[in-house]
GROMACS .gro file of C-alpha atoms in nm:
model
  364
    1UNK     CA    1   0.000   0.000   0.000
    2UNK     CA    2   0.329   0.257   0.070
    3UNK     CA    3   0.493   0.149  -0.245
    4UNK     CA    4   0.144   0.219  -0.449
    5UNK     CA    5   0.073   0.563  -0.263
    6UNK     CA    6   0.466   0.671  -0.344
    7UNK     CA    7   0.396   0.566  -0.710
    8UNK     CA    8   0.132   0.763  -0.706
    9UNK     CA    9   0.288   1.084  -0.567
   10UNK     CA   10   0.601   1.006  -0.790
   11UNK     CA   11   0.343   0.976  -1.100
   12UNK     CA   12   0.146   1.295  -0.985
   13UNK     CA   13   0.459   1.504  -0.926
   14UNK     CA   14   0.610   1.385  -1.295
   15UNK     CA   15   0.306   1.449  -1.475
   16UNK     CA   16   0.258   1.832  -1.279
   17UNK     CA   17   0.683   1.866  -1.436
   18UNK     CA   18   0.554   1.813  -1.749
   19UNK     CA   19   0.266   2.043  -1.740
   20UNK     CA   20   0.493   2.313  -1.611
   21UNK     CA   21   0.766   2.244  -1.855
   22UNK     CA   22   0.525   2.209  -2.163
   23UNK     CA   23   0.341   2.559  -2.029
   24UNK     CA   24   0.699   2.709  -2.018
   25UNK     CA   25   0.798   2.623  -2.322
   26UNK     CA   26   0.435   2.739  -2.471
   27UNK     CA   27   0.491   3.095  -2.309
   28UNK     CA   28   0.840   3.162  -2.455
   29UNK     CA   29   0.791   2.995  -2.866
   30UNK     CA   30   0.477   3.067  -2.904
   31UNK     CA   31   0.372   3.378  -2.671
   32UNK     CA   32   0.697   3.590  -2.617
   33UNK     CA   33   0.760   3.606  -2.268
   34UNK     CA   34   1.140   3.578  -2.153
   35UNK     CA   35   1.212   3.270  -1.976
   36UNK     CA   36   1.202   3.395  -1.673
   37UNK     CA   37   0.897   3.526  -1.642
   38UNK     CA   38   0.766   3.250  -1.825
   39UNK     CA   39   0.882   3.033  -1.543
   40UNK     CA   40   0.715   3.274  -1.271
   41UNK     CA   41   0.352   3.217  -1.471
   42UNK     CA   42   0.424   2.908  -1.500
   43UNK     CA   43   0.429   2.849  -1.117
   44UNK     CA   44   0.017   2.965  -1.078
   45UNK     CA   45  -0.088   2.867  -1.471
   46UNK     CA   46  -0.108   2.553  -1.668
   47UNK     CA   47  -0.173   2.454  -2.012
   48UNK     CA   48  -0.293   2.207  -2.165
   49UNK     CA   49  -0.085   2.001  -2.435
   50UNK     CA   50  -0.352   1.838  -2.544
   51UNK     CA   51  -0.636   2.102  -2.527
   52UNK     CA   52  -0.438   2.427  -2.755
   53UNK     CA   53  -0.771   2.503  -2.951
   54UNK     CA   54  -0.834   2.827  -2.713
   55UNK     CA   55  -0.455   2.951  -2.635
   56UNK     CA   56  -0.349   2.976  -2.985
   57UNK     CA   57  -0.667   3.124  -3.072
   58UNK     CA   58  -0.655   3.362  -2.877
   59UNK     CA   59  -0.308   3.456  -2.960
   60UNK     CA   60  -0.406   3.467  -3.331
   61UNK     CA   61  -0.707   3.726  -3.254
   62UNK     CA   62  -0.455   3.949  -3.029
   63UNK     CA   63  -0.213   3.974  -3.358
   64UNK     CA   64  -0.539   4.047  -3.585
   65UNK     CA   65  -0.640   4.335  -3.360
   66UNK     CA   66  -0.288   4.501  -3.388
   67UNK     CA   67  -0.136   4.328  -3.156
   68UNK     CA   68   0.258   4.355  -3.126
   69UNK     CA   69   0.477   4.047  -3.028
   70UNK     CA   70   0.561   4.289  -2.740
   71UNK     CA   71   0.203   4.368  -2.666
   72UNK     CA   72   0.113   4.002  -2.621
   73UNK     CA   73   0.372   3.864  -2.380
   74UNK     CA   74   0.339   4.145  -2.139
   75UNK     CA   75  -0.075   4.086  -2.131
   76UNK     CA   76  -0.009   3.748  -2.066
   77UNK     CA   77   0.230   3.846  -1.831
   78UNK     CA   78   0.002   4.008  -1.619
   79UNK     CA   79  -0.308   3.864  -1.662
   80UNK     CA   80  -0.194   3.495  -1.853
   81UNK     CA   81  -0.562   3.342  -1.782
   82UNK     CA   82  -0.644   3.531  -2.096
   83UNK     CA   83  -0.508   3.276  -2.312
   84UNK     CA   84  -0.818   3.013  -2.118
   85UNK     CA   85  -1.060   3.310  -2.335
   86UNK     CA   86  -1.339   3.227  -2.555
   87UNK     CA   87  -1.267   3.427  -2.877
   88UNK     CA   88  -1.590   3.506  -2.980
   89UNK     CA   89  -1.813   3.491  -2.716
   90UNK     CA   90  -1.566   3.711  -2.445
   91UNK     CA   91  -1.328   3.869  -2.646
   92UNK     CA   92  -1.434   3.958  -2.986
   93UNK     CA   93  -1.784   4.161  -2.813
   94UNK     CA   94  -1.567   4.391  -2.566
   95UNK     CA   95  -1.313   4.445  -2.838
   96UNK     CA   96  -1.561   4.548  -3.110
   97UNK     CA   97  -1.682   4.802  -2.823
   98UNK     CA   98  -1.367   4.949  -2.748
   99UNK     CA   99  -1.315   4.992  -3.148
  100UNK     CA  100  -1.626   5.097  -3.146
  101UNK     CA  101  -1.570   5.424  -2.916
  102UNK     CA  102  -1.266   5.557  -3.012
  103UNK     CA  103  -1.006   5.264  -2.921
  104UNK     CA  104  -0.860   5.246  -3.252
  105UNK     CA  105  -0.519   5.118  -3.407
  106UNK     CA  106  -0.238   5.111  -3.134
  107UNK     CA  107  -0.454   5.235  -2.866
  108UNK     CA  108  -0.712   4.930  -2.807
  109UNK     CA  109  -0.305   4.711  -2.742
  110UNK     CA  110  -0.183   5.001  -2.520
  111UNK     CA  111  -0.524   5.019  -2.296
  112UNK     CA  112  -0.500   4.590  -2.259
  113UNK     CA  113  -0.184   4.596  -2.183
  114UNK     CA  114  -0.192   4.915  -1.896
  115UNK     CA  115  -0.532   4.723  -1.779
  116UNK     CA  116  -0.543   4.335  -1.905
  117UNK     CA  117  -0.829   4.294  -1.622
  118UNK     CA  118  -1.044   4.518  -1.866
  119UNK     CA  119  -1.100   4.216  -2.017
  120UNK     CA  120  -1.212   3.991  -1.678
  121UNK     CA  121  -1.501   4.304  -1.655
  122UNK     CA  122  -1.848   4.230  -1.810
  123UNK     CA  123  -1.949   4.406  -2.123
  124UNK     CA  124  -2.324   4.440  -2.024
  125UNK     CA  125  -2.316   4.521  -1.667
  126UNK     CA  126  -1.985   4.722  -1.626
  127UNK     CA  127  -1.800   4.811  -1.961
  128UNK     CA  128  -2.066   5.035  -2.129
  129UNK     CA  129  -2.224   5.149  -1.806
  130UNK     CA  130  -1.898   5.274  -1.726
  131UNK     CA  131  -1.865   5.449  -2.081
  132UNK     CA  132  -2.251   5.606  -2.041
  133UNK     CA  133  -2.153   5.703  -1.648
  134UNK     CA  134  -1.834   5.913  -1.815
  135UNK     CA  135  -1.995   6.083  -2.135
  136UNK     CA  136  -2.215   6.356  -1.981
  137UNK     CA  137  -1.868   6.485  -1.851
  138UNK     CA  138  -1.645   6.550  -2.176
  139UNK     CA  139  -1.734   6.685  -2.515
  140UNK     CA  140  -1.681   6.422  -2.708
  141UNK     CA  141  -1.560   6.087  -2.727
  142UNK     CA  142  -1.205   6.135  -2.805
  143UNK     CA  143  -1.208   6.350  -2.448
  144UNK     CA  144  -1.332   5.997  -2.322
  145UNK     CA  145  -1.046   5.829  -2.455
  146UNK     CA  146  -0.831   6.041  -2.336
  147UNK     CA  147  -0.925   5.995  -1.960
  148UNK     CA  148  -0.933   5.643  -1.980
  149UNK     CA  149  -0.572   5.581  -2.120
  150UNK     CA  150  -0.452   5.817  -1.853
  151UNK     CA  151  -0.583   5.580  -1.580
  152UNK     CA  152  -0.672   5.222  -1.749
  153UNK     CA  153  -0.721   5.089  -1.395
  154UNK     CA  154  -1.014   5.335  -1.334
  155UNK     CA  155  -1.255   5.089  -1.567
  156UNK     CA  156  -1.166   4.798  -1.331
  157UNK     CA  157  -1.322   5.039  -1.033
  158UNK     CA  158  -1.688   4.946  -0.923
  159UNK     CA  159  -1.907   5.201  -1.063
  160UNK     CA  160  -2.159   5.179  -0.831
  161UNK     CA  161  -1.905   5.214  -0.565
  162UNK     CA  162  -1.632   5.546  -0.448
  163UNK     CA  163  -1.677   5.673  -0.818
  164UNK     CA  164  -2.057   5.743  -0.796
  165UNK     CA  165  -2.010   5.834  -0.433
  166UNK     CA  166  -1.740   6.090  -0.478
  167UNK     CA  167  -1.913   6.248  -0.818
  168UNK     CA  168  -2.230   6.287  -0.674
  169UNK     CA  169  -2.062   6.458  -0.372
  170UNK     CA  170  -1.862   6.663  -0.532
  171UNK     CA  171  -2.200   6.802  -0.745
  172UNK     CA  172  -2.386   6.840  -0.414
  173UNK     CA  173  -2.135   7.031  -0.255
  174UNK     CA  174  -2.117   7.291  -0.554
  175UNK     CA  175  -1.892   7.153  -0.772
  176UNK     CA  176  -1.964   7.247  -1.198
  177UNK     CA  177  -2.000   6.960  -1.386
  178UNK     CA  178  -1.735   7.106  -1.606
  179UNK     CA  179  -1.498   7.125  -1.321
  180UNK     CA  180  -1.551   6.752  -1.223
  181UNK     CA  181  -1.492   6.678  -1.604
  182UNK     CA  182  -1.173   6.873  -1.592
  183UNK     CA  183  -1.077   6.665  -1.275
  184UNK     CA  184  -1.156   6.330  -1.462
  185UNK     CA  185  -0.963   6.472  -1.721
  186UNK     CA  186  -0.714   6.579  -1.579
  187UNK     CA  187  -0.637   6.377  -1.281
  188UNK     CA  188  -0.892   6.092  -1.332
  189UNK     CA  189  -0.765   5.862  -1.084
  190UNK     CA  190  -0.894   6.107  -0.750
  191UNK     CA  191  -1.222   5.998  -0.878
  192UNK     CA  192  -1.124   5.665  -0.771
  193UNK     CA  193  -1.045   5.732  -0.395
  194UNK     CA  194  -1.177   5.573  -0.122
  195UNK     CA  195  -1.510   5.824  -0.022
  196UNK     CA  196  -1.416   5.872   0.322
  197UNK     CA  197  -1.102   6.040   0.174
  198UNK     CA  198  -1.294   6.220  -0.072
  199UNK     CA  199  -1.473   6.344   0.218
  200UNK     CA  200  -1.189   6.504   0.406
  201UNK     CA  201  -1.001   6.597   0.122
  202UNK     CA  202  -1.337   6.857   0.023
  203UNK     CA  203  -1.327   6.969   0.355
  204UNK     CA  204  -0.978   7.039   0.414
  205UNK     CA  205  -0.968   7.210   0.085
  206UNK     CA  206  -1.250   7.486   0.202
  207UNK     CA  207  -1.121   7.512   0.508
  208UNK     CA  208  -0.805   7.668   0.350
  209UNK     CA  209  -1.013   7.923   0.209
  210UNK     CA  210  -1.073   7.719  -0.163
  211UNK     CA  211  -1.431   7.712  -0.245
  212UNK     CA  212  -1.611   7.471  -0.446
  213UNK     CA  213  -1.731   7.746  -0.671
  214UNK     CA  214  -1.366   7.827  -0.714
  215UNK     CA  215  -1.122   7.805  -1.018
  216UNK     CA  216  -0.855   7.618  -0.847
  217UNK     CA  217  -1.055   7.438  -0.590
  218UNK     CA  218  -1.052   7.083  -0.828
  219UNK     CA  219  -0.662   7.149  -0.842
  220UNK     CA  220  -0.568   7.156  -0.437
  221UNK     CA  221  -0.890   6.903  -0.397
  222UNK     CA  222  -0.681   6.619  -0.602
  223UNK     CA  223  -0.333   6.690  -0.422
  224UNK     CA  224  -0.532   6.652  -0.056
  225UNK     CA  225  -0.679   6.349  -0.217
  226UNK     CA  226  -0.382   6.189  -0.339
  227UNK     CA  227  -0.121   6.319  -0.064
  228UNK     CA  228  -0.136   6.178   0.269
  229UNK     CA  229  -0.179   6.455   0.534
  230UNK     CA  230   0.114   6.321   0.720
  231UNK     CA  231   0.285   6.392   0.358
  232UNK     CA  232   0.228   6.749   0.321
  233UNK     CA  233   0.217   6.856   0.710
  234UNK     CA  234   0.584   6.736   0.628
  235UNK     CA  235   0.677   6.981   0.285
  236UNK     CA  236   0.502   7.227   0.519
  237UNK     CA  237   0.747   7.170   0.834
  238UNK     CA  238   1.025   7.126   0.511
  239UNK     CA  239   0.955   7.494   0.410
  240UNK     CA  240   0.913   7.660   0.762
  241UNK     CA  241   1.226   7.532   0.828
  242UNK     CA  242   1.394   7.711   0.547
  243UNK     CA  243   1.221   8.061   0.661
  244UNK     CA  244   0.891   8.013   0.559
  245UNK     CA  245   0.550   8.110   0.776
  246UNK     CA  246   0.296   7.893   0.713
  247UNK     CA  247   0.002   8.116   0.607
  248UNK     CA  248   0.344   8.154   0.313
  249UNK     CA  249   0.378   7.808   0.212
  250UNK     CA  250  -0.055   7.799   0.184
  251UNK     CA  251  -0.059   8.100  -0.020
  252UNK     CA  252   0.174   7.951  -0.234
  253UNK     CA  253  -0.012   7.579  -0.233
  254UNK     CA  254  -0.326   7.755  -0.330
  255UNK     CA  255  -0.174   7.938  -0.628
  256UNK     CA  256   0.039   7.605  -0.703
  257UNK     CA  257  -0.134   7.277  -0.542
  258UNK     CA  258   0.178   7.026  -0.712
  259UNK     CA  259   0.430   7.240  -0.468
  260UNK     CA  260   0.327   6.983  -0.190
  261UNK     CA  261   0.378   6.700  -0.417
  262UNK     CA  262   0.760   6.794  -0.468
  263UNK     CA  263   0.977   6.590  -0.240
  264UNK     CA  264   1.201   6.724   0.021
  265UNK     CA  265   1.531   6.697  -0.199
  266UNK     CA  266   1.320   6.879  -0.459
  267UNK     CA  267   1.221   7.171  -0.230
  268UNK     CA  268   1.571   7.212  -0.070
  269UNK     CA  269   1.681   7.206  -0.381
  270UNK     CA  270   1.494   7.458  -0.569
  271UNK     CA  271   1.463   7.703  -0.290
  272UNK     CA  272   1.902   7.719  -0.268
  273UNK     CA  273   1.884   7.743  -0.620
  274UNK     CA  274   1.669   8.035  -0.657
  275UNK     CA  275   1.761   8.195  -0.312
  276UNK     CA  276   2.141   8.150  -0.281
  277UNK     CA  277   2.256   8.191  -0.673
  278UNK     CA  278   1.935   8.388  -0.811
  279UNK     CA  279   1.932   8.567  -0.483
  280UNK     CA  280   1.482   8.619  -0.516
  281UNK     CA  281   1.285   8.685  -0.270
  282UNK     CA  282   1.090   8.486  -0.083
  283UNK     CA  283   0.809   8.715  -0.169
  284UNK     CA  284   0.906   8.635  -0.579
  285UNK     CA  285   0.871   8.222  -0.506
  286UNK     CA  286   0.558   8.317  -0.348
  287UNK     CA  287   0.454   8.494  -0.611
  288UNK     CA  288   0.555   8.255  -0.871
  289UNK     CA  289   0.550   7.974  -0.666
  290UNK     CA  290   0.586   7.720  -0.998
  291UNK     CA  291   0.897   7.816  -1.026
  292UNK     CA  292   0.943   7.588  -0.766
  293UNK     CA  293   0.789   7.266  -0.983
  294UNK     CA  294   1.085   7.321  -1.281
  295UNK     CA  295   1.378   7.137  -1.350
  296UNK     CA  296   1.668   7.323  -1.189
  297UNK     CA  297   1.909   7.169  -1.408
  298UNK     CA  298   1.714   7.125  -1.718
  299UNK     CA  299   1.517   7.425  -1.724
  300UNK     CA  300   1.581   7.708  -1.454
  301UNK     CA  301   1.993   7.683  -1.479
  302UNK     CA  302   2.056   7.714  -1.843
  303UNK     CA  303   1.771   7.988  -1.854
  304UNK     CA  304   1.949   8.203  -1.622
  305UNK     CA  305   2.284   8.126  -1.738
  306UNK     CA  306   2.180   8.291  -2.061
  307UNK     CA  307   2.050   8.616  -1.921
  308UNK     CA  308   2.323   8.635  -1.717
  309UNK     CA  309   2.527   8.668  -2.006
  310UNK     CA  310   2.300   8.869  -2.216
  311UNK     CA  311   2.261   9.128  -1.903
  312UNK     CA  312   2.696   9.120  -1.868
  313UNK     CA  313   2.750   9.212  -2.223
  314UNK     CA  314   2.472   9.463  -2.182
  315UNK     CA  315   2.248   9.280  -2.461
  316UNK     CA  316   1.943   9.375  -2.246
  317UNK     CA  317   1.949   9.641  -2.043
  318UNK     CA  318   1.688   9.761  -1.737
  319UNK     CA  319   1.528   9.562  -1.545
  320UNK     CA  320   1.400   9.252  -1.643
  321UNK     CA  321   1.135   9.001  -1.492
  322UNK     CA  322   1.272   8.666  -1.465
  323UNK     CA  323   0.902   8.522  -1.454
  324UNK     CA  324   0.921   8.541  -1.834
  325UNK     CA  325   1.251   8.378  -1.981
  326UNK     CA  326   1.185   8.107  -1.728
  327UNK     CA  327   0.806   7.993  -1.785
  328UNK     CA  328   0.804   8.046  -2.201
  329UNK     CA  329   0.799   7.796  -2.392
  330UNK     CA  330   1.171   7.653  -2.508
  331UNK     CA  331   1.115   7.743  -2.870
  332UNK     CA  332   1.018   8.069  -2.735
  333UNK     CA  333   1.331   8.108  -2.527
  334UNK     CA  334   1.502   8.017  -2.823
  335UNK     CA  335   1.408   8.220  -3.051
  336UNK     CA  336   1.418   8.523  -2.806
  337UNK     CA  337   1.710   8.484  -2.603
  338UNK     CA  338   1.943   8.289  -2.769
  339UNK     CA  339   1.969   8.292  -3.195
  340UNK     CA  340   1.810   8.642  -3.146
  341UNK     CA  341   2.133   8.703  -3.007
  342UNK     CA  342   2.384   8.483  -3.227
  343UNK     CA  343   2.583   8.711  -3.424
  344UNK     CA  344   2.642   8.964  -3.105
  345UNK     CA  345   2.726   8.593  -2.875
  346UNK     CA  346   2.793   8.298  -3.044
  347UNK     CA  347   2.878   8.084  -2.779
  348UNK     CA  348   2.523   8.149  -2.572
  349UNK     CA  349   2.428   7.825  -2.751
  350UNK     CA  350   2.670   7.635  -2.578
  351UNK     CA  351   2.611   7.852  -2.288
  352UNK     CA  352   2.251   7.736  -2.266
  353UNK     CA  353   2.318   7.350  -2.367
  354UNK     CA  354   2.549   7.265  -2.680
  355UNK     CA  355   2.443   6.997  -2.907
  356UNK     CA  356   2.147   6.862  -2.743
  357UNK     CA  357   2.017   7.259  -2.812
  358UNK     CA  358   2.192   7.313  -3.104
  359UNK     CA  359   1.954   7.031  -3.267
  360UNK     CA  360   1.606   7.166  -3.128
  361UNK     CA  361   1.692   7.493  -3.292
  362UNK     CA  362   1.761   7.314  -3.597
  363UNK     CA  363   1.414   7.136  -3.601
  364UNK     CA  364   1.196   7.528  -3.494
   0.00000   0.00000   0.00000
């Protein structure tokens, strides 16, 4: 009786070998995946040697529906029960729908892959509701489409759960529909919070002074939302500590709500930057206080570098707002500050970046 129950483990562990080794081998010749990861999947998911009717089907609808090589491993990767799929009765329907509303060419591949359990959702009772629930809010469909591929993971959210919640909130505490659309738009994925933090994050917003009826309310609303208040009592303590009241770093939050998403190293940074070599004023970061947001090296540096120059060789004269050279646009900057100047200083290219500048000027 031992020797027939160790056969039978010895028999059961062989044939479980195979399966593994078969689904590995499946995964990397006929699916993509690297061998490694093809070993991880193959730890939690089997196939079937003998049963390949709905794997290679389904791998040969993926490639007709624009499907890269690259596209299909990492799907599988994340979500490798797709290859168990019925074609036609699970995936063909939801695909059709995407196509359908605006998920066209490489877009319907890059929404499946950001989101594979899109495809675990049902098309009846969560995929279109969804799609009806977001329309009132944009202009068109292509404003749809946008929102969605900037959070994928928001159409694997319960509609009927925060999302609703938090939306009809939001309208009953005086928020414009337009305003919530811009949110969506804009930083769709605050929909998505838990209500309770939806909650506090509306009234921690008005008790700063930001009104629902305001311009910038949706803007601070999605930083309190996403930011933990531990998180930005600490860029508050960060900035206090480098001279900075309080009712300061608000005034400056309000104006610019991403300043308490900037981490400490960013802060420091920026503010010895703009303090110790620009020498501004608090009062000018308060002011401006996106300054704060830009690259030092890529952006703020090289910018004032060049008027440095410009101001030493007396190429502009009087005084001169630094607001402006710093928040154009860099074709602007360009074309105003540096091949304005080329024949008077040739080397302000190289001043401002060498080559890597040299060939965006080429391409204005």
């Amino acid at each position: 009786m031992r020797r027939n129950l160790l056969l039978s483990l010895i028999q059961k562990r062989f044939l479980q070998t195979s399966s593994s080794s078969f689904t590995v081998q499946f995964l990397v010749n006929s699916c993509g995946l690297p061998l490694q990861s093809a070993l991880s999947v193959s730890k939690k998911f089997q196939i079937d040697e003998n049963n390949l009717h709905k794997p290679q089907s389904v791998i040969q609808f993926l490639k007709s529906n624009d499907f890269k090589d690259t596209h299909i491993a990492k799907t599988i990767e994340k979500w490798p029960a797709v290859l168990h799929s019925r074609t036609e009765d699970t995936l063909k329907p939801k695909f059709d729908f995407f196509i359908k509303n605006g998920f066209a060419g490489h877009l319907l591949p890059q929404l499946i892959v950001s989101n594979p359990d899109v495809l675990r959702r049902h098309l009846g009772s969560h995929i279109k509701p969804f799609f009806e629930f977001l329309k009132p809010f944009y202009a068109s469909n292509e404003e749809v489409v946008e929102a969605i591929m900037r959070a994928p993971w928001l159409l694997s959210i319960p509609l009927n759960g925060d999302m609703q919640l938090n939306t009809d909130f939001l309208i009953k505490e005086g928020v414009s529909i337009d305003r919530i659309a811009k949110l969506m738009q804009w930083q769709p994925r605050v929909m998505g919070q838990k209500h309770d933090k939806m909650v506090y994050a509306v009234a921690a917003t008005k008790k700063l002074g930001v009104q629902p009826g305001d311009s910038m309310f949706v803007r601070v609303l999605a930083v309190l939302v996403i930011v933990s208040e531990s998180t930005w009592r600490k860029r508050i303590e960060v900035m206090k500590s480098m001279g900075w009241s309080e009712g300061e770093v608000l005034c400056a939050f309000k104006r610019f709500p991403p300043l308490l998403t900037c981490s400490e190293e960013k802060i420091r940074g920026a503010m010895d930057f703009f303090f110790n070599t620009m020498e501004l004023g608090r009062q000018s970061l308060i002011t401006y206080p996106y300054f704060i947001g830009f690259s030092i090296d890529k952006r703020v540096r090289p910018r004032y570098n060049v008027m440095k120059v410009l101001e030493s060789r007396k190429l502009i004269e009087g005084d001169w707002n630094i607001a402006t050279p710093l928040t154009i646009s860099e074709k602007k900057f360009l074309l105003n500050y540096v091949t304005k100047y080329a024949d008077k200083a040739p080397d302000l290219l190289q001043i401002y970046g060498g080559t890597d500048k040299s060939k965006r000027t080429h391409s204005l």
